[in-house]
Amino acid sequence: MQLEGHLYFLFLSFQTQGRLKGSKMEKLFGFRKEDLTSWHSLVSLLNRPTDPASLGIFRCLFGLLMVIDITQERGLSHLDYKYLDGAPVCRFPLFNVVQPLPMDWMYLVYVVMFFGALGIMLGCFYRLSCLMFISTYWYIFLLDKTAWNNHSYLYGLIGFQLTFMDANRYWSIDGLRRPSIRNAHVPLWNYTLLRTQIFIVYFLAGLKKLDADWVEGYSMSYLAHHWLFDPFKVILPVELVNLLVVHGGGLILDLTAGYLLFFDATRPYAFFFVSYFHCMNSQLFSIGMFSYTMMASSPLFCYTDWPRRFFARFPAFLRAVLPLTSPDPQPSTSCVYNEIQSTSTNPQETPPVAKAPRLKLKHKLAAIFTILYITEQLFLPYSHFITQGYNNWTNGLYGYSWDMMVHSRSHQHVKITYKDGKTGEIGYLNPGVFTQSRRWKDHGDMLKQYATCLNHFLPRYNISDPEIYFDIWVSINERFQQRIFDPRVDVVKVDWSPFRPNTWLMPLLVDLSPWRTKFQEIEGSLDNQTEIVFIADFPGLHLENFVSEDLGNTSISVLQGQVNVEIVEEKKNYTLQPGEQMKVSAGAYHKVYTVSEVPSCYMYIYVNTTETALQENFTKLHDLQERVRNGTETEPLPPQLQPLIAADGDEGSEVNATDPIVQLFLKRQRRMKEVKKRREAGALERLERFAVKKYSTMRRGFLMTAIAMRNLVVGLPSLEQLTREVAFANMKEPQTEANQDERVKDEVGHGEL
């Protein structure tokens, strides 16, 4: 069995357009040793003529996925919420000079990006379409660091690569307009770049997963409880599903997928596991078109003529609209062809000799571009020693390091304090005020931008020259909740540079990581009603906390170090050593000072007594409802309980209920019924629900875009007309203020102690 060629020199992947014949090395790697002996031969190899079919199909699929992505993850459907004119919003661009345009013009930017993606898909005015797409895409990307992730970065890279490639040589409108490029060869470096890029995504993601937290199963432990892993739970306990399947399987797949895709013998298995992996990810995470983009890239590793063989199997009457199946691409000036010369007038006496091809400047530039690009992509994920200002507990700007899902965070406590620079008045801000994202809490560069923005907005509210202090508590990969930034530092005045370490970043207490095993033992010993939060703090600092009145049984227990607990109202102090604990009153403030020379570790143990009582009432109401239904209840129900009989959890019974507990019970019943119905839905119903959701998203995006384009051309209409148009785009009547208040109340929960 022959193996498809590839090259791991400079992580370049080479593959010819057909099955190779020749030496063993040529069969295995797709090139001869002589191809690497000189610059001339390497340039010739990178510009070797290759079938354009596979590249053309990938171009079409990528363009289609980006058309869909623009309305969804890029945010066209909710662009008016994000860039509403005049809204006091703090933004987080990579460079502060990059600012959004007025809202209607932002819609125009998205229109340009959309038609660029559409042009890429159709291969229509291909080079112009690529420029339209990447210029607007990277503008949107650089405009908001809070939306950065690895796959959004990947889309921009692929769009950039396609701009320089000849991906419109196969199944494109440009090919119909220009017969000279239709079905023409493309140089091998076109495939080299894309294959190497996909290889880097997999392999470096695997290298990043060699982190101890991933190997030990702490990064994504919550995933093991997802229903997608239920088949594995038949033979393995959930702990082993987490360690072996979620973390071990993810590590092995990322490390090996890039290699396995290269070889004929292993590629079918790689296709199965990679596709299964990405299908699972599409259900586990909100990652838009990433899973489908990666699946669309897998065929790039096949023989480059696979579309011809695939579409040749279709009936003849369909071939007019399908890609070409002709096996002979025409020559292209982008490629380098070997010239054959004869040394004798009698070819039978002396065989023809291959003449060294003539290289043009564009062939050499293409080779230089390929090598430089791949080198940069290998270097950038490890360049954090240069951009040290972006390093926090994790290195670098999240989004280009391929450290996908290696770190999970939870935030227990966030406090923003301002101090009036003139009067000295101290106040507190709602966490996230003037923002549309929560990503700023983990990144020093964004925190600096946020503080500067608050310093700009707060004077409008009679707060002069404000100082801004952040007290942010984070747990990373199931460690203690601890401060990530120094709460004593005025972030407005503190210096920050992208090239110097962040001096106000608190160190991650990695020495306390072994406690995570103890956490699991402690949590396993608690009942279902008791909750726990593990805290670690630095010497000389203190935590000021308010215990909600709902938490009627809260205590502090010290695990390590020494703390001093101050009850603010009582003005009393209590010193606690390791192993000691005390109760703290609900509905009151207290402060926990770390007085030991080493970091203190303690835990809050609490019971939400309000929720517990509510659950007990729900249980009684459910039992009563069941007795009424089966006829065993002999006593007549009082009027406030009559809605229990009325409607099996219908919405009307909630309206008729006068007792708030009964109303909540019926509302909960209705929601549980809806959840059960969704989970038990058949494939057609699920598909219909998916289609309706996508249709609604796209419909709103296109209608709001049409409104914006009309505004740019003829000006703004009356407020009443604009309200009606937006309501039509939303497919619902404008929501009244009362309804909005009710919705907000429903979403309020207990996020902190």
Short mmCIF file of C-alpha atoms in Angstrom, two decimals, residues 459-677:
data_model
loop_
_atom_site.label_atom_id
_atom_site.label_comp_id
_atom_site.label_asym_id
_atom_site.label_seq_id
_atom_site.Cartn_x
_atom_site.Cartn_y
_atom_site.Cartn_z
CA PRO A 459 -17.30 62.43 35.97
CA ARG A 460 -20.69 62.56 34.20
CA TYR A 461 -22.13 61.37 37.52
CA ASN A 462 -20.37 64.04 39.61
CA ILE A 463 -17.42 61.84 40.56
CA SER A 464 -14.28 63.89 40.00
CA ASP A 465 -10.89 62.40 39.07
CA PRO A 466 -11.98 58.91 40.20
CA GLU A 467 -9.61 56.24 41.42
CA ILE A 468 -10.66 52.70 40.48
CA TYR A 469 -9.87 49.55 42.49
CA PHE A 470 -10.76 45.98 41.52
CA ASP A 471 -11.12 43.05 43.90
CA ILE A 472 -11.59 39.98 41.69
CA TRP A 473 -11.64 36.43 43.03
CA VAL A 474 -11.07 33.62 40.55
CA SER A 475 -10.65 29.87 40.68
CA ILE A 476 -8.77 28.35 37.78
CA ASN A 477 -9.06 24.63 37.11
CA GLU A 478 -10.83 23.88 40.42
CA ARG A 479 -8.22 25.54 42.67
CA PHE A 480 -8.94 27.85 45.59
CA GLN A 481 -10.81 31.06 44.89
CA GLN A 482 -8.11 33.74 45.13
CA ARG A 483 -7.40 37.28 44.05
CA ILE A 484 -5.99 37.71 40.57
CA PHE A 485 -5.09 41.43 40.86
CA ASP A 486 -3.89 43.55 43.77
CA PRO A 487 -7.00 45.27 45.21
CA ARG A 488 -4.86 48.10 46.68
CA VAL A 489 -3.75 49.42 43.29
CA ASP A 490 -5.50 52.31 41.54
CA VAL A 491 -5.69 50.79 38.06
CA VAL A 492 -6.32 54.19 36.45
CA LYS A 493 -2.88 55.47 37.42
CA VAL A 494 -0.88 52.24 37.33
CA ASP A 495 1.49 51.74 34.41
CA TRP A 496 0.88 49.02 31.86
CA SER A 497 2.97 48.05 28.86
CA PRO A 498 2.51 45.17 26.42
CA PHE A 499 6.22 44.38 26.74
CA ARG A 500 6.68 44.47 30.53
CA PRO A 501 5.31 42.13 33.21
CA ASN A 502 2.16 43.25 34.99
CA THR A 503 3.36 44.35 38.44
CA TRP A 504 -0.12 44.34 40.02
CA LEU A 505 -0.90 40.74 39.05
CA MET A 506 -1.13 38.48 42.10
CA PRO A 507 0.67 35.13 41.73
CA LEU A 508 -1.32 31.97 41.22
CA LEU A 509 -0.94 29.88 44.39
CA VAL A 510 0.17 26.73 42.59
CA ASP A 511 1.70 25.34 45.79
CA LEU A 512 -1.86 24.86 47.04
CA SER A 513 -2.90 22.79 43.99
CA PRO A 514 -2.64 19.44 45.88
CA TRP A 515 -5.56 20.61 48.03
CA ARG A 516 -7.87 19.84 45.08
CA THR A 517 -7.86 16.17 45.99
CA LYS A 518 -8.95 17.12 49.51
CA PHE A 519 -11.70 19.33 48.04
CA GLN A 520 -13.27 16.30 46.39
CA GLU A 521 -13.25 14.38 49.66
CA ILE A 522 -14.85 17.28 51.57
CA GLU A 523 -17.51 17.86 48.92
CA GLY A 524 -18.28 14.14 48.82
CA SER A 525 -18.99 14.15 52.55
CA LEU A 526 -21.66 16.89 52.31
CA ASP A 527 -25.37 16.43 51.72
CA ASN A 528 -27.17 17.82 48.67
CA GLN A 529 -28.35 20.94 50.48
CA THR A 530 -24.93 22.06 51.73
CA GLU A 531 -22.63 24.08 49.50
CA ILE A 532 -19.00 25.02 49.94
CA VAL A 533 -16.54 27.63 48.66
CA PHE A 534 -12.77 27.30 49.11
CA ILE A 535 -10.83 30.54 49.63
CA ALA A 536 -7.11 31.36 49.67
CA ASP A 537 -5.76 34.81 50.50
CA PHE A 538 -2.42 36.57 50.84
CA PRO A 539 -0.83 37.83 54.08
CA GLY A 540 -1.81 41.40 54.89
CA LEU A 541 -5.03 41.34 52.84
CA HIS A 542 -8.61 40.77 53.88
CA LEU A 543 -11.90 39.71 52.36
CA GLU A 544 -14.98 41.81 53.11
CA ASN A 545 -18.07 39.71 52.63
CA PHE A 546 -21.82 40.00 53.07
CA VAL A 547 -23.79 36.86 53.86
CA SER A 548 -27.20 36.92 52.25
CA GLU A 549 -30.20 36.42 54.48
CA ASP A 550 -31.06 33.36 52.40
CA LEU A 551 -27.92 31.64 53.73
CA GLY A 552 -29.10 30.98 57.25
CA ASN A 553 -26.42 28.49 58.28
CA THR A 554 -23.00 29.79 57.22
CA SER A 555 -19.68 28.99 58.85
CA ILE A 556 -15.98 29.62 58.21
CA SER A 557 -13.52 26.77 58.68
CA VAL A 558 -9.73 27.33 58.45
CA LEU A 559 -7.62 24.83 56.52
CA GLN A 560 -4.20 26.51 56.59
CA GLY A 561 -2.64 29.66 58.04
CA GLN A 562 -4.25 31.97 60.57
CA VAL A 563 -7.16 34.37 60.06
CA ASN A 564 -8.87 37.07 62.07
CA VAL A 565 -12.64 37.34 61.56
CA GLU A 566 -14.17 40.74 62.30
CA ILE A 567 -17.94 40.98 62.73
CA VAL A 568 -18.51 44.55 61.56
CA GLU A 569 -21.78 45.35 63.36
CA GLU A 570 -20.69 43.77 66.64
CA LYS A 571 -17.16 45.22 66.38
CA LYS A 572 -15.74 41.92 67.61
CA ASN A 573 -12.73 39.95 66.37
CA TYR A 574 -12.15 36.22 66.47
CA THR A 575 -8.85 34.48 65.66
CA LEU A 576 -9.05 31.09 63.96
CA GLN A 577 -6.29 28.49 63.59
CA PRO A 578 -6.24 25.50 61.20
CA GLY A 579 -9.05 23.10 62.08
CA GLU A 580 -11.13 25.76 63.87
CA GLN A 581 -14.42 27.18 62.60
CA MET A 582 -17.09 29.69 63.55
CA LYS A 583 -20.55 30.67 62.37
CA VAL A 584 -21.18 34.06 60.77
CA SER A 585 -24.50 35.84 60.91
CA ALA A 586 -26.74 36.12 57.85
CA GLY A 587 -27.72 39.59 56.66
CA ALA A 588 -24.50 41.16 57.98
CA TYR A 589 -20.99 42.09 56.88
CA HIS A 590 -17.82 40.48 58.16
CA LYS A 591 -14.13 40.73 57.28
CA VAL A 592 -11.59 37.91 57.14
CA TYR A 593 -7.99 39.08 57.67
CA THR A 594 -5.03 36.86 56.83
CA VAL A 595 -2.64 37.40 59.74
CA SER A 596 -0.25 34.50 59.16
CA GLU A 597 3.05 34.87 57.28
CA VAL A 598 1.90 32.37 54.65
CA PRO A 599 -1.29 32.46 52.56
CA SER A 600 -4.37 31.41 54.46
CA CYS A 601 -6.82 28.80 53.24
CA TYR A 602 -10.34 28.55 54.53
CA MET A 603 -13.77 27.51 53.39
CA TYR A 604 -17.31 28.79 53.65
CA ILE A 605 -19.86 26.07 54.37
CA TYR A 606 -23.45 27.20 53.97
CA VAL A 607 -27.00 26.10 53.37
CA ASN A 608 -29.44 28.18 51.38
CA THR A 609 -32.25 27.92 53.90
CA THR A 610 -34.68 29.88 51.74
CA GLU A 611 -34.16 27.54 48.80
CA THR A 612 -34.35 24.51 51.09
CA ALA A 613 -37.67 25.66 52.51
CA LEU A 614 -38.91 26.37 48.99
CA GLN A 615 -37.98 22.86 47.86
CA GLU A 616 -39.80 21.39 50.84
CA ASN A 617 -42.91 23.36 49.91
CA PHE A 618 -42.58 22.21 46.30
CA THR A 619 -42.41 18.60 47.48
CA LYS A 620 -45.56 19.01 49.57
CA LEU A 621 -47.41 20.68 46.69
CA HIS A 622 -46.33 17.92 44.30
CA ASP A 623 -47.53 15.22 46.71
CA LEU A 624 -50.83 17.06 47.14
CA GLN A 625 -51.25 17.39 43.40
CA GLU A 626 -50.62 13.68 42.92
CA ARG A 627 -53.17 12.76 45.59
CA VAL A 628 -55.78 14.98 43.94
CA ARG A 629 -55.11 13.39 40.55
CA ASN A 630 -55.38 9.81 41.77
CA GLY A 631 -58.40 10.56 43.99
CA THR A 632 -56.82 9.79 47.36
CA GLU A 633 -57.15 13.36 48.65
CA THR A 634 -60.39 13.56 50.64
CA GLU A 635 -60.17 17.11 51.98
CA PRO A 636 -61.38 20.00 49.78
CA LEU A 637 -58.60 22.32 48.62
CA PRO A 638 -58.57 25.93 49.83
CA PRO A 639 -58.95 28.63 47.11
CA GLN A 640 -55.22 29.43 46.96
CA LEU A 641 -54.48 25.80 46.04
CA GLN A 642 -57.22 25.41 43.42
CA PRO A 643 -54.83 26.25 40.51
CA LEU A 644 -53.05 22.94 41.24
CA ILE A 645 -56.05 21.14 39.80
CA ALA A 646 -56.71 23.55 36.98
CA ALA A 647 -54.24 22.83 34.27
CA ASP A 648 -51.29 20.47 34.70
CA GLY A 649 -48.77 23.29 34.70
CA ASP A 650 -50.33 25.38 31.93
CA GLU A 651 -49.40 29.05 31.83
CA GLY A 652 -52.98 30.11 32.60
CA SER A 653 -52.93 28.40 35.96
CA GLU A 654 -49.89 30.49 36.95
CA VAL A 655 -51.82 33.67 36.25
CA ASN A 656 -54.77 32.52 38.37
CA ALA A 657 -52.57 31.52 41.30
CA THR A 658 -52.62 34.07 44.12
CA ASP A 659 -50.17 32.31 46.41
CA PRO A 660 -46.58 33.13 45.31
CA ILE A 661 -45.32 29.65 46.28
CA VAL A 662 -48.03 27.98 44.20
CA GLN A 663 -47.26 30.33 41.31
CA LEU A 664 -43.54 29.45 41.41
CA PHE A 665 -44.38 25.76 41.67
CA LEU A 666 -46.62 25.85 38.59
CA LYS A 667 -44.08 27.89 36.66
CA ARG A 668 -41.36 25.38 37.56
CA GLN A 669 -43.61 22.50 36.51
CA ARG A 670 -44.27 24.10 33.16
CA ARG A 671 -40.58 24.67 32.53
CA MET A 672 -39.72 21.09 33.48
CA LYS A 673 -42.42 19.87 31.13
CA GLU A 674 -40.96 21.97 28.31
CA VAL A 675 -37.43 20.69 29.02
CA LYS A 676 -38.66 17.09 29.00
CA LYS A 677 -40.49 17.67 25.74
#
